Amino acid sequence: MPVPPPERIVELVTDLLDNEGYDLEDVVVTAAGKHSTVRLMVDSDAGLGLDEAARLSRLVSEAFDSISDFGESPYVLEVTSPGIGRPITLDRHWRRAQGRKARIETADETFVARIGELVGDTIRVVASDKQGPFVRSLSLSDVRKAVVEIEFSPPNPRELELAGGLPDGRVQAGEIDENAVGADAADDEDTVDGGTESNELRMDK
């Protein structure tokens, strides 16, 4: 029996994660021969730490073990935060991305700005010109596409101040989680994908 499709996995884990205070942002199932990888991308207002990724992975694994959908199919379970490059489509995405840079597309322009506070249906962003950083407001209805951008250095302090700072528990761009340690997936330990700035745990099943 193959691993269930993403739609079924969403049904199986959404309530479980919601009860733990997390939103399921996406499910990706990748098959490679007889083995599959099930990746759950989850998030919360406080982000996703390595310890929480491990705890959620155990809970999800136990839930999968209690049903017959997976049969004897071998798979790797990954619990990870959405990471860089995720589209910003919901109000909670804007709130949680406050303080981060994003590429924003409207009908008239595409530009990079630091995300500020969400006020009703308006998002404040911090753009820059020759005079320095400044705040502008956009109606969410005018935003066609927005994607979080990767940053290799800490943000300009003035930009971050104008953006309203970071949500509680969020890691600043350009910083590495001091609790993040690399490990081999077969050891059933926490691993960090530095390319996507996400905390991730892998479990072989």
XYZ file of N, CA and C in Angstrom:
615
model
N 0.853 -1.208 0.000
C 0.000 0.000 0.000
C 0.884 1.252 0.000
N 0.720 2.158 -0.961
C 1.554 3.368 -1.013
C 1.177 4.346 0.094
N 2.078 5.309 0.313
C 1.794 6.371 1.275
C 0.557 7.136 0.817
N -0.329 7.522 1.728
C -1.540 8.249 1.330
C -1.210 9.560 0.625
N -2.117 10.055 -0.211
C -1.886 11.330 -0.892
C -1.928 12.497 0.095
N -1.401 13.668 -0.298
C -1.371 14.826 0.606
C -2.741 15.174 1.189
N -3.800 15.049 0.381
C -5.134 15.418 0.862
C -5.535 14.578 2.077
N -5.197 13.298 2.052
C -5.522 12.411 3.171
C -4.667 12.738 4.383
N -3.401 13.051 4.153
C -2.524 13.401 5.266
C -2.989 14.689 5.941
N -3.463 15.646 5.137
C -4.036 16.871 5.710
C -5.176 16.525 6.659
N -6.057 15.614 6.243
C -7.172 15.188 7.090
C -6.675 14.560 8.392
N -5.577 13.821 8.300
C -5.089 13.074 9.456
C -4.405 13.949 10.497
N -3.743 15.028 10.068
C -2.893 15.763 11.009
C -3.354 17.180 11.334
N -4.286 17.734 10.572
C -4.655 19.141 10.792
C -5.171 19.383 12.205
N -6.121 18.583 12.655
C -6.682 18.786 14.000
C -5.632 18.532 15.076
N -4.809 17.512 14.873
C -3.759 17.201 15.849
C -2.831 18.396 16.030
N -2.368 18.972 14.914
C -1.465 20.109 14.988
C -2.160 21.347 15.546
N -3.405 21.541 15.156
C -4.168 22.677 15.653
C -4.297 22.611 17.176
N -4.516 21.417 17.707
C -4.624 21.253 19.161
C -3.320 21.572 19.873
N -2.215 21.463 19.149
C -0.902 21.775 19.723
C -0.504 23.225 19.492
N -1.377 23.995 18.837
C -1.100 25.407 18.605
C -0.355 25.705 17.326
N -0.404 24.784 16.352
C 0.315 24.969 15.098
C -0.628 24.886 13.903
N -0.268 25.617 12.860
C -1.006 25.574 11.603
C -0.243 24.706 10.609
N -0.966 23.835 9.905
C -0.364 23.054 8.831
C -0.374 23.906 7.580
N 0.807 24.299 7.112
C 0.907 25.189 5.964
C 0.973 24.434 4.633
N 1.553 23.239 4.646
C 1.653 22.490 3.397
C 2.051 21.052 3.695
N 1.704 20.156 2.778
C 2.113 18.755 2.839
C 2.697 18.391 1.481
N 3.883 17.818 1.494
C 4.520 17.380 0.257
C 4.897 15.910 0.409
N 4.418 15.081 -0.501
C 4.763 13.657 -0.517
C 5.610 13.393 -1.754
N 6.814 12.885 -1.531
C 7.733 12.588 -2.621
C 8.056 11.105 -2.619
N 7.825 10.436 -3.737
C 8.089 9.001 -3.848
C 9.384 8.763 -4.601
N 10.197 7.832 -4.083
C 11.434 7.426 -4.746
C 11.511 5.906 -4.651
N 11.047 5.235 -5.689
C 10.976 3.783 -5.642
C 9.944 3.343 -4.620
N 10.364 2.429 -3.741
C 9.442 1.942 -2.710
C 9.415 2.854 -1.489
N 10.338 3.797 -1.439
C 10.416 4.700 -0.296
C 9.780 6.048 -0.624
N 9.218 6.681 0.382
C 8.586 7.986 0.209
C 9.036 8.931 1.316
N 8.952 10.202 1.042
C 9.190 11.230 2.052
C 7.905 12.020 2.243
N 7.486 12.138 3.488
C 6.308 12.924 3.840
C 6.790 14.153 4.600
N 6.661 15.316 3.980
C 7.119 16.562 4.611
C 5.922 17.392 5.037
N 5.864 17.697 6.322
C 4.825 18.558 6.885
C 5.443 19.905 7.202
N 4.925 20.960 6.614
C 5.393 22.300 6.915
C 4.397 22.960 7.865
N 4.867 23.268 9.063
C 3.993 23.799 10.102
C 4.562 25.106 10.628
N 3.696 25.916 11.225
C 4.142 27.199 11.753
C 3.201 27.627 12.875
N 3.671 28.594 13.644
C 2.856 29.200 14.702
C 3.332 30.625 14.882
N 2.644 31.396 15.700
C 3.055 32.782 15.930
C 4.449 32.849 16.548
N 4.835 31.804 17.290
C 6.151 31.777 17.930
C 7.174 31.031 17.098
N 6.820 30.630 15.876
C 7.749 29.900 15.039
C 7.781 28.417 15.406
N 8.821 27.725 14.931
C 8.984 26.299 15.198
C 10.427 26.037 15.593
N 10.633 25.708 16.867
C 11.968 25.374 17.341
C 12.283 23.905 17.124
N 13.551 23.547 17.301
C 13.968 22.168 17.085
C 13.301 21.204 18.052
N 13.189 21.596 19.307
C 12.535 20.723 20.289
C 11.077 20.499 19.927
N 10.414 21.554 19.463
C 9.010 21.424 19.078
C 8.864 20.581 17.815
N 9.798 20.727 16.882
C 9.765 19.901 15.673
C 9.873 18.434 16.037
N 10.748 18.121 17.003
C 10.907 16.739 17.445
C 9.640 16.232 18.120
N 9.062 17.066 18.973
C 7.845 16.650 19.689
C 6.690 16.420 18.720
N 6.502 17.347 17.789
C 5.414 17.194 16.819
C 5.640 15.980 15.927
N 6.888 15.730 15.579
C 7.186 14.575 14.735
C 6.790 13.283 15.440
N 7.071 13.205 16.729
C 6.691 12.000 17.481
C 5.174 11.843 17.543
N 4.470 12.953 17.772
C 3.004 12.900 17.839
C 2.405 12.459 16.506
N 2.915 13.029 15.420
C 2.401 12.680 14.097
C 2.721 11.225 13.774
N 3.951 10.800 14.116
C 4.342 9.417 13.856
C 3.428 8.444 14.595
N 3.105 8.754 15.839
C 2.197 7.898 16.607
C 0.807 7.857 15.981
N 0.367 9.013 15.471
C -0.949 9.056 14.821
C -0.945 8.203 13.553
N 0.126 8.281 12.773
C 0.223 7.472 11.562
C 0.272 5.980 11.892
N 0.969 5.629 12.990
C 1.095 4.220 13.376
C -0.232 3.625 13.832
N -1.164 4.500 14.252
C -2.424 4.008 14.799
C -3.478 3.731 13.734
N -3.161 3.999 12.468
C -4.123 3.793 11.394
C -3.533 2.849 10.347
N -4.357 2.407 9.442
C -3.918 1.428 8.442
C -3.552 2.062 7.099
N -3.708 3.376 6.978
C -3.489 4.039 5.687
C -2.085 3.819 5.121
N -1.087 3.731 6.010
C 0.291 3.629 5.553
C 0.723 2.194 5.293
N -0.007 1.233 5.835
C 0.362 -0.159 5.637
C 1.796 -0.410 6.065
N 2.548 -1.125 5.233
C 3.949 -1.416 5.518
C 4.891 -0.549 4.686
N 4.354 0.495 4.070
C 5.175 1.336 3.192
C 6.259 2.063 3.993
N 7.538 1.910 3.600
C 8.601 2.659 4.283
C 8.557 4.131 3.871
N 8.765 5.006 4.821
C 8.763 6.428 4.498
C 9.586 7.192 5.516
N 9.977 8.393 5.147
C 10.670 9.317 6.033
C 9.719 10.461 6.334
N 9.527 10.741 7.616
C 8.666 11.847 8.037
C 9.535 13.053 8.365
N 9.225 14.182 7.753
C 9.934 15.423 8.031
C 8.936 16.461 8.538
N 9.262 17.067 9.675
C 8.466 18.174 10.202
C 9.340 19.413 10.144
N 8.902 20.420 9.422
C 9.747 21.582 9.176
C 8.914 22.853 9.142
N 9.566 23.988 9.370
C 8.905 25.273 9.185
C 8.941 25.627 7.699
N 8.061 26.506 7.235
C 7.970 26.782 5.791
C 9.255 27.262 5.142
N 10.050 28.079 5.847
C 11.329 28.501 5.282
C 11.208 29.637 4.271
N 12.357 30.011 3.741
C 12.437 31.095 2.769
C 11.794 30.664 1.460
N 11.195 31.639 0.763
C 10.576 31.348 -0.521
C 9.109 31.001 -0.416
N 8.596 30.953 0.819
C 7.184 30.618 0.981
C 6.322 31.796 0.532
N 5.221 31.553 -0.129
C 4.326 32.651 -0.511
C 3.578 33.178 0.712
N 3.335 34.460 0.712
C 2.571 35.103 1.790
C 1.168 35.320 1.250
N 0.229 34.532 1.720
C -1.118 34.576 1.158
C -2.209 34.857 2.186
N -1.919 34.637 3.466
C -2.925 34.800 4.511
C -2.495 35.859 5.516
N -3.459 36.374 6.270
C -3.130 37.388 7.276
C -2.062 36.891 8.240
N -2.170 35.619 8.661
C -1.200 35.109 9.636
C 0.205 35.056 9.045
N 0.305 34.857 7.726
C 1.622 34.860 7.084
C 2.270 36.242 7.191
N 1.485 37.285 6.962
C 2.001 38.655 7.071
C 2.440 38.944 8.509
N 1.611 38.539 9.489
C 1.962 38.792 10.887
C 3.262 38.100 11.263
N 3.384 36.850 10.859
C 4.553 36.066 11.250
C 5.811 36.455 10.490
N 5.655 37.080 9.346
C 6.807 37.513 8.545
C 7.215 38.939 8.878
N 6.590 39.566 9.862
C 6.958 40.935 10.221
C 8.445 41.009 10.535
N 9.091 42.019 9.987
C 10.519 42.192 10.192
C 11.375 41.535 9.132
N 10.771 40.698 8.281
C 11.513 40.027 7.217
C 11.347 40.793 5.911
N 12.305 40.608 5.009
C 12.186 41.211 3.684
C 11.365 40.310 2.777
N 10.640 40.922 1.851
C 9.828 40.163 0.904
C 9.840 40.849 -0.446
N 9.717 40.033 -1.482
C 9.520 40.565 -2.830
C 8.022 40.653 -3.053
N 7.534 41.843 -3.297
C 6.101 42.108 -3.370
C 5.738 42.562 -4.778
N 4.707 41.966 -5.309
C 4.262 42.295 -6.663
C 2.842 42.842 -6.620
N 2.639 44.006 -7.224
C 1.307 44.581 -7.391
C 1.043 44.691 -8.891
N -0.081 45.273 -9.244
C -0.394 45.433 -10.661
C 0.568 46.405 -11.339
N 1.158 47.312 -10.566
C 1.980 48.372 -11.145
C 3.483 48.205 -10.957
N 3.894 47.387 -9.980
C 5.326 47.321 -9.684
C 5.675 46.044 -8.926
N 6.971 45.744 -8.950
C 7.535 44.676 -8.128
C 8.709 45.280 -7.373
N 8.737 45.108 -6.059
C 9.781 45.720 -5.260
C 10.060 44.858 -4.033
N 11.212 45.107 -3.405
C 11.594 44.410 -2.180
C 11.468 45.395 -1.024
N 10.811 44.958 0.047
C 10.625 45.814 1.220
C 10.580 44.944 2.464
N 10.799 45.568 3.598
C 10.713 44.846 4.862
C 9.265 44.917 5.375
N 8.749 43.791 5.776
C 7.352 43.720 6.185
C 7.174 44.349 7.562
N 6.181 45.225 7.652
C 5.864 45.863 8.919
C 4.583 45.316 9.510
N 3.844 46.170 10.166
C 2.657 45.733 10.893
C 1.447 45.592 9.972
N 0.642 44.602 10.272
C -0.627 44.405 9.578
C -1.711 45.118 10.364
N -2.384 46.057 9.719
C -3.447 46.829 10.370
C -4.713 46.661 9.548
N -5.623 45.837 10.033
C -6.839 45.564 9.271
C -6.487 44.868 7.973
N -6.894 45.455 6.857
C -6.566 44.873 5.549
C -5.456 45.643 4.855
N -4.631 46.332 5.660
C -3.505 47.100 5.135
C -2.199 46.608 5.746
N -1.200 46.382 4.904
C 0.117 45.991 5.397
C 1.077 47.163 5.242
N 1.777 47.486 6.299
C 2.807 48.519 6.236
C 4.136 47.853 5.925
N 4.861 48.421 4.987
C 6.164 47.877 4.610
C 7.198 48.996 4.656
N 8.455 48.601 4.839
C 9.551 49.569 4.911
C 10.375 49.453 3.638
N 10.292 50.479 2.811
C 11.075 50.553 1.580
C 12.222 51.534 1.796
N 13.098 51.637 0.828
C 14.252 52.543 0.955
C 14.468 53.314 -0.338
N 14.945 54.537 -0.189
C 15.375 55.335 -1.333
C 16.669 56.047 -0.943
N 17.054 57.045 -1.686
C 18.315 57.731 -1.411
C 18.316 58.422 -0.052
N 17.140 58.760 0.434
C 17.036 59.424 1.739
C 17.005 58.427 2.898
N 16.935 57.141 2.564
C 16.909 56.134 3.624
C 15.586 55.394 3.674
N 15.378 54.586 4.711
C 14.149 53.788 4.814
C 12.932 54.640 5.157
N 11.778 54.236 4.627
C 10.533 54.935 4.922
C 9.388 53.918 4.897
N 8.284 54.273 5.533
C 7.126 53.383 5.627
C 6.110 53.733 4.556
N 5.590 52.718 3.894
C 4.471 52.908 2.979
C 3.416 51.860 3.294
N 2.187 52.135 2.923
C 1.076 51.228 3.216
C 0.502 50.665 1.927
N 0.148 49.379 1.992
C -0.448 48.699 0.848
C -1.726 48.004 1.281
N -2.737 48.090 0.454
C -3.927 47.294 0.687
C -3.626 45.859 0.288
N -4.020 44.905 1.110
C -3.769 43.502 0.783
C -4.404 43.115 -0.546
N -5.493 43.748 -0.878
C -6.171 43.424 -2.136
C -5.343 43.842 -3.351
N -4.362 44.739 -3.146
C -3.512 45.192 -4.253
C -2.286 44.299 -4.449
N -2.045 43.418 -3.500
C -0.863 42.553 -3.572
C -1.194 41.311 -4.389
N -0.505 41.169 -5.512
C -0.720 39.989 -6.363
C 0.100 38.805 -5.885
N 1.309 39.085 -5.408
C 2.196 38.023 -4.961
C 3.212 38.598 -3.993
N 3.539 37.828 -2.963
C 4.576 38.241 -2.016
C 5.305 36.993 -1.535
N 6.631 37.060 -1.523
C 7.458 35.917 -1.140
C 8.571 36.408 -0.223
N 8.796 35.704 0.883
C 9.860 36.061 1.811
C 11.217 35.856 1.146
N 12.118 36.819 1.325
C 13.445 36.774 0.728
C 14.478 36.328 1.765
N 15.515 35.644 1.301
C 16.587 35.241 2.199
C 17.496 36.430 2.480
N 17.990 36.502 3.721
C 18.938 37.545 4.112
C 20.117 36.873 4.808
N 21.323 37.269 4.430
C 22.509 36.668 5.012
C 23.092 37.501 6.145
N 22.591 38.709 6.322
C 23.078 39.593 7.379
C 21.908 40.105 8.206
N 22.159 40.480 9.459
C 21.095 41.066 10.272
C 20.530 42.308 9.597
N 19.244 42.596 9.807
C 18.615 43.737 9.147
C 19.122 45.074 9.662
N 18.989 46.079 8.818
C 19.296 47.445 9.219
C 18.443 47.804 10.437
N 19.052 48.243 11.544
C 18.293 48.529 12.769
C 17.154 49.529 12.556
N 17.400 50.543 11.729
C 16.359 51.547 11.485
C 15.193 50.939 10.725
N 15.488 50.071 9.739
C 14.419 49.398 9.010
C 13.581 48.546 9.950
N 14.273 47.806 10.812
C 13.564 46.920 11.740
C 12.715 47.729 12.719
N 13.230 48.863 13.144
C 12.463 49.734 14.046
C 11.195 50.235 13.363
N 11.326 50.689 12.118
C 10.166 51.184 11.386
C 9.158 50.071 11.103
N 9.657 48.840 10.993
C 8.777 47.702 10.740
C 8.016 47.274 11.986
N 8.395 47.816 13.140
C 7.703 47.452 14.377
C 8.354 46.309 15.112
N 9.594 45.936 14.712
C 10.296 44.860 15.386
C 9.851 43.489 14.908
N 10.266 42.470 15.647
C 9.942 41.093 15.314
C 8.846 40.562 16.227
N 7.984 39.674 15.722
C 7.011 39.018 16.600
C 7.754 38.224 17.662
N 7.161 38.079 18.840
C 7.786 37.333 19.927
C 8.136 35.919 19.482
N 9.361 35.509 19.789
C 9.785 34.148 19.492
C 10.393 33.963 18.123
N 10.303 34.968 17.259
C 10.837 34.837 15.908
C 12.329 35.139 15.890
N 13.074 34.387 15.076
C 14.511 34.593 14.935
C 14.771 35.670 13.900
N 15.701 36.566 14.223
C 16.037 37.657 13.304
C 16.725 37.126 12.061
N 16.460 37.726 10.933
C 17.116 37.334 9.685
C 18.623 37.447 9.836
N 19.341 36.475 9.276
C 20.788 36.496 9.337
C 21.360 35.874 10.588
N 20.495 35.462 11.538
C 20.953 34.822 12.757
C 20.745 33.323 12.649
N 21.602 32.558 13.289
C 21.465 31.110 13.326
C 20.952 30.708 14.692
N 19.959 29.847 14.723
C 19.419 29.346 15.976
C 20.542 28.653 16.744
N 20.855 29.143 17.949
C 21.970 28.581 18.696
C 21.720 27.132 19.114
N 20.461 26.701 19.075
C 20.131 25.319 19.415
C 20.208 24.392 18.214
N 20.476 24.948 17.022
C 20.462 24.144 15.807
C 21.772 23.378 15.669
N 21.647 22.067 15.506
C 22.826 21.250 15.280
C 22.558 20.314 14.128
N 23.564 20.106 13.258
C 23.388 19.192 12.146
C 23.512 17.759 12.621
N 22.769 16.839 11.987
C 22.848 15.431 12.353
C 22.377 14.598 11.198
N 22.804 13.345 11.174
C 22.373 12.439 10.131
C 20.942 12.022 10.372
N 20.125 11.997 9.324
C 18.714 11.671 9.470
C 18.519 10.293 10.055
N 19.403 9.351 9.767
C 19.237 7.990 10.249
C 19.385 7.906 11.758
N 20.012 8.930 12.368
C 20.172 8.947 13.816
C 18.936 9.439 14.527
N 17.910 9.815 13.764
C 16.662 10.291 14.343
C 16.896 11.501 15.231
N 17.736 12.434 14.749
C 18.045 13.639 15.496
C 17.541 14.848 14.736
N 17.583 16.013 15.410
C 17.165 17.258 14.785
C 18.179 17.669 13.729
N 17.696 18.090 12.550
C 18.588 18.613 11.530
C 18.075 19.939 11.054
N 19.001 20.778 10.600
C 18.620 22.102 10.135
C 19.004 22.259 8.681
N 18.052 22.691 7.880
C 18.313 22.984 6.475
C 18.649 24.458 6.386
N 19.924 24.791 6.414
C 20.313 26.189 6.440
C 19.908 26.931 5.192
N 19.713 26.223 4.077
C 19.359 26.894 2.838
C 17.969 27.471 2.862
N 17.107 26.960 3.730
C 15.752 27.489 3.796
C 15.455 28.148 5.137
N 16.478 28.259 6.007
C 16.297 28.853 7.319
C 15.138 28.205 8.055
N 15.037 26.886 7.995
C 13.933 26.201 8.665
C 14.459 25.179 9.642
N 13.722 24.970 10.738
C 14.033 23.904 11.657
C 13.312 22.650 11.181
N 14.019 21.522 11.210
C 13.463 20.333 10.595
C 13.862 19.100 11.368
N 12.937 18.147 11.495
C 13.252 16.863 12.073
C 12.842 15.778 11.109
N 13.726 14.779 10.922
C 13.450 13.673 10.008
C 13.373 12.379 10.804
N 12.396 11.553 10.490
C 12.279 10.251 11.132
C 12.071 9.191 10.066
N 12.904 8.159 10.092
C 12.735 7.038 9.172
C 11.713 6.068 9.736
N 10.766 5.656 8.872
C 9.728 4.728 9.308
C 9.791 3.464 8.472
